[in-house]
XYZ file of C-alpha atoms in Angstrom:
678
model
C 51.642 61.428 64.143
C 53.315 64.796 64.692
C 51.856 68.202 65.517
C 52.082 69.305 61.874
C 49.861 66.383 60.826
C 46.985 67.557 63.114
C 44.630 70.207 61.662
C 45.529 73.359 63.571
C 42.053 74.878 63.373
C 38.554 73.767 62.479
C 35.406 75.881 62.755
C 31.661 75.386 62.674
C 28.713 77.767 63.002
C 25.002 77.818 63.874
C 23.675 80.639 61.634
C 20.315 81.182 63.382
C 21.893 81.581 66.784
C 24.962 83.395 65.405
C 27.067 80.954 67.397
C 30.574 79.985 66.341
C 32.743 77.185 67.692
C 36.473 76.950 66.992
C 38.539 73.865 67.692
C 42.281 74.539 67.966
C 44.985 71.890 68.178
C 47.385 71.753 71.119
C 51.066 70.979 70.531
C 51.490 67.919 72.773
C 55.221 67.715 71.890
C 55.953 71.125 73.323
C 58.156 70.926 76.455
C 55.638 73.116 78.317
C 52.866 70.544 77.769
C 52.219 68.308 80.829
C 51.688 64.861 79.345
C 50.447 63.228 82.571
C 47.748 65.854 82.975
C 46.692 65.448 79.344
C 46.378 61.683 79.759
C 44.417 62.047 82.997
C 41.916 64.487 81.420
C 41.441 62.210 78.380
C 40.921 59.204 80.677
C 38.324 61.063 82.771
C 36.433 62.210 79.671
C 36.519 59.105 77.449
C 37.274 56.299 79.885
C 39.650 53.425 79.249
C 37.974 52.291 75.996
C 38.449 54.547 72.977
C 35.887 54.498 70.138
C 34.480 56.799 67.473
C 32.527 58.840 70.026
C 35.649 59.627 72.060
C 36.527 63.275 72.441
C 40.278 62.649 72.452
C 41.076 59.780 70.070
C 44.822 59.985 70.808
C 44.178 59.394 74.546
C 45.675 62.832 75.153
C 44.037 66.221 75.514
C 45.317 67.435 72.142
C 42.733 70.145 71.331
C 40.853 73.015 72.934
C 37.373 74.297 71.982
C 36.358 77.966 71.971
C 32.693 79.081 71.947
C 31.413 82.497 70.949
C 29.185 84.892 72.876
C 27.767 88.264 71.909
C 29.604 91.175 73.493
C 26.967 93.808 72.719
C 23.489 93.895 71.234
C 24.011 97.242 69.477
C 26.889 97.264 66.981
C 25.757 100.271 64.931
C 28.397 102.526 66.513
C 31.347 100.191 65.869
C 33.478 99.909 62.743
C 36.553 98.035 61.513
C 39.390 100.343 60.390
C 42.119 99.682 57.859
C 44.895 102.210 57.333
C 46.638 102.080 53.944
C 48.661 104.677 52.017
C 47.622 107.562 54.245
C 43.922 106.704 54.035
C 41.660 105.404 56.767
C 39.037 102.971 55.495
C 36.077 102.273 57.832
C 33.667 99.354 57.502
C 30.516 99.144 59.686
C 30.113 96.030 61.805
C 26.859 94.068 62.055
C 27.956 91.655 64.760
C 30.762 91.214 67.279
C 31.509 87.842 68.841
C 33.901 87.061 71.661
C 35.528 83.620 71.855
C 35.952 81.993 75.240
C 37.298 78.564 76.206
C 34.635 75.877 76.434
C 34.877 73.338 79.255
C 32.184 70.974 78.035
C 34.673 68.107 78.332
C 34.436 68.490 82.115
C 30.684 67.863 81.890
C 31.425 64.669 79.965
C 33.890 63.608 82.667
C 31.251 64.153 85.353
C 28.706 62.163 83.351
C 31.177 59.275 82.958
C 31.866 59.355 86.687
C 28.150 59.155 87.519
C 27.694 56.261 85.050
C 30.505 54.327 86.699
C 29.033 54.892 90.163
C 25.584 53.778 88.966
C 27.093 50.630 87.438
C 28.910 49.793 90.667
C 25.733 50.244 92.706
C 23.849 47.996 90.268
C 26.492 45.302 90.680
C 26.227 45.428 94.456
C 22.436 45.291 94.261
C 22.594 42.283 91.934
C 24.904 40.489 94.362
C 22.592 41.109 97.260
C 19.527 39.936 95.343
C 21.273 36.667 94.322
C 21.800 35.810 97.954
C 18.120 36.358 98.732
C 16.296 33.060 98.121
C 12.856 34.486 98.619
C 10.860 35.338 95.568
C 10.209 38.975 94.818
C 6.718 40.238 95.554
C 4.528 41.247 92.687
C 4.560 45.039 92.341
C 1.613 47.083 91.206
C 2.221 49.306 88.179
C 0.213 52.470 87.691
C -0.530 53.393 84.087
C -1.256 57.023 83.279
C -2.615 58.395 80.035
C -1.501 61.859 79.033
C -4.248 64.369 78.475
C -4.373 66.454 75.301
C -2.236 69.557 75.676
C -4.145 72.833 75.851
C -3.133 75.935 73.923
C -2.043 77.769 77.087
C 0.048 74.808 78.236
C 1.677 74.587 74.802
C 2.574 78.291 74.863
C 4.094 77.946 78.331
C 6.105 74.929 77.180
C 7.343 76.729 74.057
C 8.454 79.733 76.110
C 10.202 77.647 78.775
C 13.972 77.688 79.163
C 14.209 73.914 78.719
C 12.409 74.041 75.358
C 14.600 76.893 74.074
C 17.756 75.067 75.116
C 16.549 71.915 73.376
C 15.675 73.887 70.224
C 19.101 75.502 70.160
C 20.762 72.126 70.582
C 18.796 70.660 67.663
C 20.095 73.244 65.188
C 22.769 71.500 63.081
C 26.323 72.755 62.939
C 27.684 74.022 59.593
C 31.362 73.224 59.248
C 33.562 76.012 57.892
C 36.790 75.959 55.960
C 39.573 77.850 57.675
C 41.853 80.008 55.539
C 45.132 81.292 56.932
C 46.159 84.930 57.105
C 48.365 84.737 54.006
C 45.950 82.603 52.027
C 44.718 83.987 48.666
C 41.093 83.716 49.789
C 41.865 85.792 52.882
C 43.604 88.434 50.780
C 40.636 88.599 48.428
C 38.152 89.109 51.329
C 40.415 91.764 52.806
C 40.008 93.893 49.697
C 36.348 94.418 50.625
C 37.547 96.471 53.597
C 38.930 99.115 51.240
C 36.814 101.874 49.723
C 36.435 101.308 45.988
C 36.029 105.044 45.131
C 38.850 106.793 43.267
C 39.001 109.747 45.675
C 37.345 110.929 48.885
C 36.219 114.231 47.286
C 33.550 112.508 45.232
C 31.866 111.201 48.376
C 29.463 113.989 49.323
C 28.727 112.371 52.700
C 32.183 113.304 53.926
C 31.715 117.002 53.214
C 30.695 117.566 56.813
C 31.960 119.490 59.796
C 34.043 117.529 62.337
C 31.203 117.463 64.873
C 28.681 116.255 62.262
C 31.129 113.620 61.061
C 31.610 112.309 64.623
C 27.850 112.240 65.119
C 27.483 110.166 61.932
C 30.292 107.895 63.064
C 28.907 107.399 66.608
C 25.151 108.104 66.620
C 23.378 108.085 70.013
C 21.972 104.711 70.923
C 18.164 104.600 70.931
C 18.109 101.604 73.275
C 20.356 103.316 75.802
C 18.187 106.435 75.707
C 15.100 104.338 76.453
C 16.857 102.612 79.356
C 17.957 105.881 80.964
C 15.762 106.996 83.863
C 13.888 110.231 83.354
C 15.204 111.560 86.651
C 17.983 109.895 88.654
C 16.725 108.972 92.116
C 19.601 108.065 94.401
C 22.861 108.973 92.637
C 22.928 112.121 90.512
C 25.066 112.280 87.392
C 25.667 115.935 86.552
C 26.282 115.107 82.892
C 22.985 113.236 82.726
C 21.213 115.871 84.805
C 22.090 118.728 82.441
C 20.418 116.960 79.538
C 17.049 117.531 81.279
C 14.956 120.714 81.010
C 15.653 123.389 83.613
C 12.431 122.723 85.553
C 13.257 119.013 85.827
C 16.824 119.796 86.901
C 15.545 121.956 89.760
C 12.982 119.330 90.779
C 15.542 116.499 90.805
C 18.071 118.518 92.795
C 15.552 119.654 95.395
C 14.048 116.180 95.727
C 17.461 114.719 96.525
C 18.948 117.536 98.617
C 15.628 118.671 100.225
C 17.090 121.868 101.744
C 19.343 124.223 99.782
C 20.340 127.902 99.674
C 19.648 129.673 96.401
C 23.372 130.362 95.837
C 24.202 126.640 96.003
C 21.423 125.833 93.564
C 22.779 128.359 91.049
C 26.292 126.908 91.351
C 24.982 123.401 90.608
C 22.957 124.523 87.594
C 25.930 126.343 86.043
C 26.861 129.959 85.323
C 24.991 130.120 82.004
C 21.554 129.587 83.605
C 19.333 132.641 84.059
C 18.659 133.340 87.758
C 15.183 134.737 86.999
C 14.180 131.458 85.328
C 15.574 129.525 88.299
C 13.548 131.689 90.711
C 10.385 130.931 88.749
C 11.150 127.219 88.706
C 12.165 126.868 92.369
C 8.878 128.342 93.615
C 6.987 125.491 91.893
C 8.799 122.741 93.812
C 9.976 124.368 97.069
C 8.997 126.792 99.841
C 11.098 129.524 101.451
C 12.055 128.794 105.072
C 14.490 131.131 106.864
C 15.837 132.340 103.520
C 16.535 128.778 102.280
C 14.487 126.622 99.951
C 12.844 123.422 101.262
C 11.262 120.960 98.840
C 7.448 120.833 98.923
C 5.760 117.950 100.670
C 3.755 116.794 97.635
C 7.034 116.281 95.744
C 8.298 113.814 98.370
C 4.878 112.241 99.008
C 3.028 112.074 95.680
C -0.625 111.157 95.421
C -1.586 107.520 96.134
C 1.629 106.916 98.117
C 1.735 106.047 101.824
C 4.066 106.010 104.814
C 6.425 103.009 105.041
C 6.159 103.184 108.842
C 2.473 103.689 109.658
C 0.744 103.330 106.280
C -0.738 106.836 106.503
C -1.874 108.250 103.113
C 0.120 110.946 101.338
C -2.436 113.657 102.158
C -1.950 113.180 105.922
C 1.845 113.058 105.553
C 1.928 116.266 103.489
C -0.216 118.014 106.083
C 2.088 116.943 108.924
C 5.264 117.922 107.060
C 3.780 121.316 106.144
C 3.169 121.877 109.857
C 6.861 121.134 110.587
C 7.979 123.516 107.816
C 5.638 126.200 109.129
C 7.038 125.771 112.652
C 10.525 126.433 111.272
C 9.331 129.677 109.708
C 8.518 130.787 113.273
C 11.584 129.525 115.160
C 15.010 127.979 114.722
C 14.013 125.134 117.052
C 11.227 122.538 117.035
C 10.387 119.906 119.667
C 9.391 116.559 118.210
C 6.851 115.745 120.950
C 4.973 118.969 120.230
C 4.775 118.101 116.542
C 3.578 114.553 117.293
C 0.953 115.858 119.738
C -0.555 118.156 117.109
C -0.235 116.018 113.966
C -1.137 112.724 115.734
C 1.438 110.908 113.583
C 3.781 108.159 114.745
C 7.286 109.025 115.959
C 8.988 107.529 112.877
C 7.045 109.720 110.441
C 7.726 112.867 112.488
C 11.405 111.941 112.677
C 11.541 111.605 108.879
C 10.035 115.092 108.497
C 12.595 116.606 110.844
C 15.565 114.781 109.324
C 14.700 116.335 105.955
C 15.339 119.870 107.206
C 16.850 119.838 110.713
C 19.533 118.327 112.926
C 18.949 117.104 116.469
C 20.715 118.777 119.407
C 20.939 116.913 122.714
C 18.639 118.340 125.408
C 17.553 121.158 123.098
C 15.431 119.817 120.245
C 15.724 119.976 116.458
C 17.530 122.957 114.921
C 17.010 124.055 111.317
C 19.702 122.570 109.105
C 21.027 125.756 107.434
C 21.815 129.213 108.810
C 19.454 132.094 108.132
C 20.114 133.436 104.576
C 19.730 137.155 105.144
C 21.437 137.969 101.838
C 18.696 136.297 99.777
C 15.982 138.019 101.879
C 17.447 141.467 101.167
C 18.124 140.752 97.490
C 14.670 139.358 96.588
C 11.980 141.106 98.685
C 9.282 140.406 96.100
C 9.870 136.633 96.342
C 9.868 136.855 100.142
C 6.528 138.716 100.117
C 4.985 136.151 97.775
C 6.207 133.281 99.944
C 4.843 135.020 103.056
C 1.393 135.118 101.444
C 1.634 131.408 100.638
C 2.608 130.615 104.224
C -0.344 132.658 105.478
C -2.680 130.464 103.437
C -0.982 127.290 104.712
C -1.253 128.578 108.285
C -4.985 129.159 107.895
C -5.394 125.642 106.536
C -3.396 124.148 109.420
C -5.494 126.069 111.954
C -8.645 124.578 110.467
C -7.341 121.002 110.162
C -5.595 120.757 113.537
C -8.058 123.066 115.357
C -5.234 125.381 116.397
C -6.357 128.418 118.408
C -5.133 131.673 116.917
C -4.299 133.143 120.321
C -1.833 130.324 120.910
C -0.225 130.659 117.477
C 3.024 132.670 117.390
C 2.324 136.075 115.885
C 4.855 137.612 113.525
C 4.408 140.490 111.114
C 6.650 138.708 108.656
C 7.114 134.981 108.404
C 10.734 135.488 107.297
C 11.637 138.378 109.574
C 14.646 136.760 111.209
C 15.940 133.905 113.321
C 14.243 133.295 116.663
C 15.934 132.562 119.967
C 15.856 129.302 121.936
C 13.494 129.017 124.902
C 14.772 126.621 127.557
C 12.627 124.222 129.579
C 13.023 126.214 132.814
C 11.804 129.358 131.065
C 8.722 127.500 129.832
C 7.919 126.256 133.343
C 8.364 129.750 134.798
C 6.159 131.246 132.078
C 3.452 128.663 132.806
C 3.529 129.452 136.542
C 3.251 133.190 135.898
C 0.401 132.678 133.461
C -1.465 130.433 135.920
C -1.157 132.986 138.715
C -2.341 135.829 136.492
C -5.367 133.879 135.234
C -6.354 132.370 138.595
C -8.929 135.018 139.491
C -10.367 135.002 135.993
C -10.609 131.207 136.054
C -12.469 131.254 139.380
C -15.052 133.711 138.059
C -15.478 131.772 134.825
C -15.840 128.502 136.715
C -18.519 129.995 138.969
C -20.405 131.339 135.949
C -20.356 127.943 134.212
C -21.583 126.190 137.353
C -24.556 128.516 137.447
C -25.259 127.796 133.774
C -25.152 124.059 134.422
C -27.585 124.348 137.353
C -29.975 126.320 135.162
C -29.774 123.869 132.272
C -29.696 120.634 134.206
C -31.270 117.772 132.301
C -30.011 114.944 134.481
C -31.441 115.607 137.958
C -30.413 112.187 139.279
C -26.723 112.869 138.630
C -24.937 114.932 141.242
C -21.475 116.343 140.686
C -19.111 116.558 143.577
C -17.654 120.057 143.699
C -14.535 120.723 145.704
C -12.919 124.155 145.865
C -9.372 124.356 144.594
C -6.677 126.063 146.587
C -4.339 128.471 144.867
C -1.447 125.992 144.933
C -3.599 123.205 143.442
C -4.843 125.505 140.688
C -1.277 126.541 139.892
C -0.177 122.906 139.839
C -2.964 121.863 137.476
C -2.249 124.796 135.188
C 1.447 123.911 135.116
C 0.615 120.287 134.340
C -1.672 121.384 131.503
C 1.227 123.423 130.046
C 3.873 120.685 130.314
C 2.026 117.404 129.561
C 0.611 116.416 126.193
C -3.195 116.239 126.505
C -5.214 113.306 125.287
C -7.742 115.842 124.034
C -7.636 115.912 120.261
C -8.209 119.689 120.243
C -5.005 121.623 121.148
C -6.136 124.642 123.125
C -5.054 127.049 125.810
C -5.083 126.262 129.529
C -8.299 128.242 129.924
C -10.378 126.045 127.658
C -8.741 122.846 128.962
C -9.515 123.826 132.567
C -13.160 124.619 131.966
C -14.581 122.455 129.214
C -11.673 120.294 128.020
C -11.408 122.152 124.752
C -15.143 122.591 124.079
C -16.656 126.014 123.389
C -18.900 127.553 126.054
C -22.035 126.937 124.023
C -21.298 123.206 123.720
C -20.066 122.593 127.254
C -23.622 122.174 128.510
C -26.261 120.144 126.741
C -28.792 117.410 126.988
C -26.239 114.601 126.474
C -23.071 115.963 128.029
C -21.572 116.194 131.467
C -18.696 118.530 132.356
C -18.129 119.215 128.697
C -17.976 115.529 127.637
C -20.542 113.199 126.124
C -21.966 110.680 128.555
C -20.630 107.157 127.800
C -23.955 105.529 128.613
C -25.945 107.672 126.205
C -26.332 105.549 123.076
C -27.931 108.337 121.041
C -24.799 110.505 121.224
C -22.949 110.328 117.863
C -19.572 110.878 119.558
C -20.210 107.961 121.906
C -21.300 105.747 119.031
C -18.236 106.604 116.955
C -15.899 106.076 119.913
C -17.534 102.772 120.839
C -17.288 101.541 117.233
C -13.575 102.375 117.202
C -12.965 100.606 120.546
C -14.888 97.460 119.525
C -13.103 97.229 116.152
C -9.709 97.760 117.801
C -10.192 95.076 120.465
C -11.505 92.607 117.897
C -8.130 92.897 116.169
C -5.954 93.109 119.307
C -7.399 91.376 122.345
C -5.060 93.019 124.898
C -4.061 96.699 124.929
C -2.568 99.103 127.420
C -4.145 102.540 127.776
C -0.991 104.064 126.289
C -1.173 101.873 123.181
C -4.930 102.458 122.831
C -4.386 106.232 122.913
C -1.709 105.909 120.250
C -4.017 103.912 117.983
C -6.815 106.408 118.610
C -4.568 109.309 117.587
C -3.642 107.443 114.383
C -7.355 106.910 113.752
C -8.021 110.636 114.217
C -5.227 111.562 111.826
C -6.999 109.713 109.037
C -10.398 111.324 109.637
C -11.634 114.319 107.615
C -11.655 117.781 109.241
C -14.727 118.538 111.342
C -15.412 114.910 112.307
C -17.420 114.396 115.512
C -14.491 112.709 117.295
C -12.541 115.994 117.135
C -14.911 117.441 119.770
C -12.580 116.303 122.584
C -12.147 112.845 124.159
C -10.718 112.579 127.668
C -8.822 109.634 129.131
C -11.699 108.914 131.497
C -14.256 108.802 128.710
C -12.015 106.490 126.658
C -11.656 104.089 129.622
C -15.394 104.116 130.315
C -16.105 103.307 126.669
C -13.632 100.402 126.791
C -15.357 98.933 129.841
C -18.799 99.479 128.261
C -17.648 97.570 125.146
C -17.304 94.310 127.076
C -13.634 94.667 128.072
C -12.159 94.236 131.532
C -9.196 95.850 133.206
C -6.481 93.338 134.124
C -4.665 94.371 137.299
C -1.224 93.095 136.326
C 1.146 93.062 139.370
C 4.018 95.087 137.936
C 7.338 94.814 139.829
C 8.127 97.712 142.225
C 11.108 98.864 140.156
C 9.152 98.996 136.878
C 9.758 101.878 134.483
C 6.246 101.645 133.004
C 4.184 104.829 133.030
C 0.705 104.904 134.666
C -0.946 104.591 131.226
C 1.241 101.574 130.418
C 0.219 99.895 133.692
C -3.485 100.112 132.814
C -4.147 96.926 130.827
C -7.517 96.174 129.197
C -8.587 92.934 127.531
C -11.609 91.814 125.542
C -13.398 89.328 127.799
C -15.763 87.744 125.258
C -15.315 87.871 121.493
C -17.754 85.099 120.556
C -15.224 82.531 119.311
C -14.184 79.140 120.710
C -11.096 80.515 122.483
C -12.932 82.839 124.911
C -12.659 80.411 127.830
C -8.950 79.826 127.163
C -8.242 83.553 127.031
C -10.162 84.175 130.255
C -8.070 81.566 132.082
C -4.920 83.150 130.683
C -5.988 86.643 131.794
C -6.730 85.369 135.303
C -3.207 83.950 135.444
C -1.723 87.342 134.561
C -3.905 89.109 137.119
C -1.716 87.384 139.747
C 1.595 87.078 137.877
C 3.635 89.633 135.964
C 5.390 86.991 133.864
C 4.753 83.258 133.466
C 6.446 80.254 131.906
C 4.745 78.356 129.104
C 4.506 75.048 130.979
C 2.614 76.762 133.817
C 0.164 78.299 131.344
C -0.394 74.968 129.602
C -0.947 73.051 132.845
C -3.394 75.699 134.142
C -5.342 75.634 130.864
C -5.554 71.835 131.029
C -6.721 71.980 134.649
C -9.411 74.617 134.035
C -10.710 73.271 130.709
C -10.803 69.637 131.822
C -8.879 68.379 128.794
C -5.375 68.742 127.413
C -5.146 71.416 124.721
C -3.185 70.877 121.527
C -0.063 72.889 120.779
C -1.935 74.848 118.075
C -4.669 75.903 120.519
C -2.155 77.050 123.138
C -0.140 78.919 120.500
C -3.282 80.732 119.317
C -4.167 81.934 122.829
C -0.588 83.075 123.500
C -0.419 84.847 120.148
C -3.681 86.706 120.875
C -2.714 88.009 124.310
C 0.996 87.584 125.048
C 4.552 88.192 123.882
C 7.632 86.119 124.647
C 10.816 87.690 125.970
C 13.805 85.927 127.552
C 12.006 82.583 127.804
C 9.078 84.113 129.720
C 5.595 85.176 128.599
C 4.136 88.642 129.292
C 0.842 90.295 128.455
C 1.125 92.521 125.399
C 2.491 95.971 126.195
C 3.711 95.086 129.712
C 7.193 93.748 128.968
C 9.997 96.130 129.930
C 13.108 95.315 127.893
């Protein structure tokens, strides 16, 4: 049988799936055909025995199958063109299929290979069983009856991938008759591609302008329009951006860039855009800072969102970012620690705020990202005045929320009056010393007056306060420390109020349940003490071991989520916080830190919940006693000590639970939480 005797092409189709399969003959007599490869493939697919079910009856790979796949789901904008006698005839397409080689014969070869391996294993098993003279044991067979299928189970089965594949496979193939290119049937079908009208003038649809004709030829895809995002988030396409309304264009640009001069914004929007309309739109999504526009906080942190770092709600984040923006209206430089001390937010959130609008400078702080735009300030004084009024309202709100004292706020007649200079650390220290010396006499008089008030209004006669006079050097040193260190007090205030009443007003510094301006930890009726004790107990129930530094950080996060005017904003000192921890049933663990440790004094103060009421209290107490004598311990020592003290060997799960509650592992050693120095 020669190549001409083999049918060169056969086709079949599954109409429902719109799937076509073409089978094309391969010229096995061609000198480029590798006969040994063809025989090997046929042998792998069909095996040595040829029958009616064989794929290659000639024991050679003499045909290749092509399967169709859809190239696009929307074919409304495609057409087939035929050019004849100076006329272009277009025919719309309702489906486009792409033919690709099918390698299903390889699946058959794999199946044959697995069948042969299974047969060989069965033969070996039969040989082994024939040599075994012992009778096979009777095996128990479990019979299961299928339950009636529920409607939900049937729907899940019908929608499963396996069911759909099986349904597609069950659809029968419809064999097609192939007609060659020069066949009369092909020529007859080709005539349908030509327009039957006598002339193009009679067709009124073609009496269109070129742009209308192109729109009819390639209409916009409805599916693609639905799939397009309303506003691109990460990568901006200018062509896609300019299809949006002007207000949305400004919002998208500012949300992605975050800080931009007005001139750059106009260049991105194009020369045909009205600058007055842009000015109206930019004020809805951004605020003016040093002549440049910074996107508003509620645009970046919409309602019901939260911080990815600390989980703080959007309202708290917007408040903290507004404080950073306001600081930049007062100065070119901002110190991150000062922002964190006021906003009580974690370092990662504050860093995100600053990275939006500033760049860090080593040993200096964070500098505003763009230079001062004096040209915009001079050109648009009305916008500057309006923005100054908005900033005044924001400043008043920040003063109320963060309890900022107006005397300590930088005073400027105009929030956009010009760039401010940098104040170095040495200048700050010198200023603090001068201020302390100037206020020393006033502080002494005020202190004497308050002592007299306390003697007159004493309600705790059994409590005596040790009073020691301060020398001038000690007073200066304490004033300098109050200027440089970040206070634990939740009320930022001047050195005067910190020195006298720890941030409390004069009228509240003395009272029936306070001592030296602070609520007495032992007084259960004090609402501040109750709130603080509830926070401490809830915190130590979640984390059994905490350093004072970590506890203060958690307390600041707790304060940041409280509404303005809450009782805990009255001022909590470190001493009061420690007394409340000890009163809540916790104990201080005197961990023997190494002499060369870099831990701060607050990090060396470790507190642990002694009794929580669960079964692991005794185990935790033994563990804490171990760490009161050792800075770091190996696991085997902990396990042996627990076994010795408890009188029985603990399981691995019990030891893991105790270690997880109180310790962390680093470098093969175990440390109490918060004490490891990497």
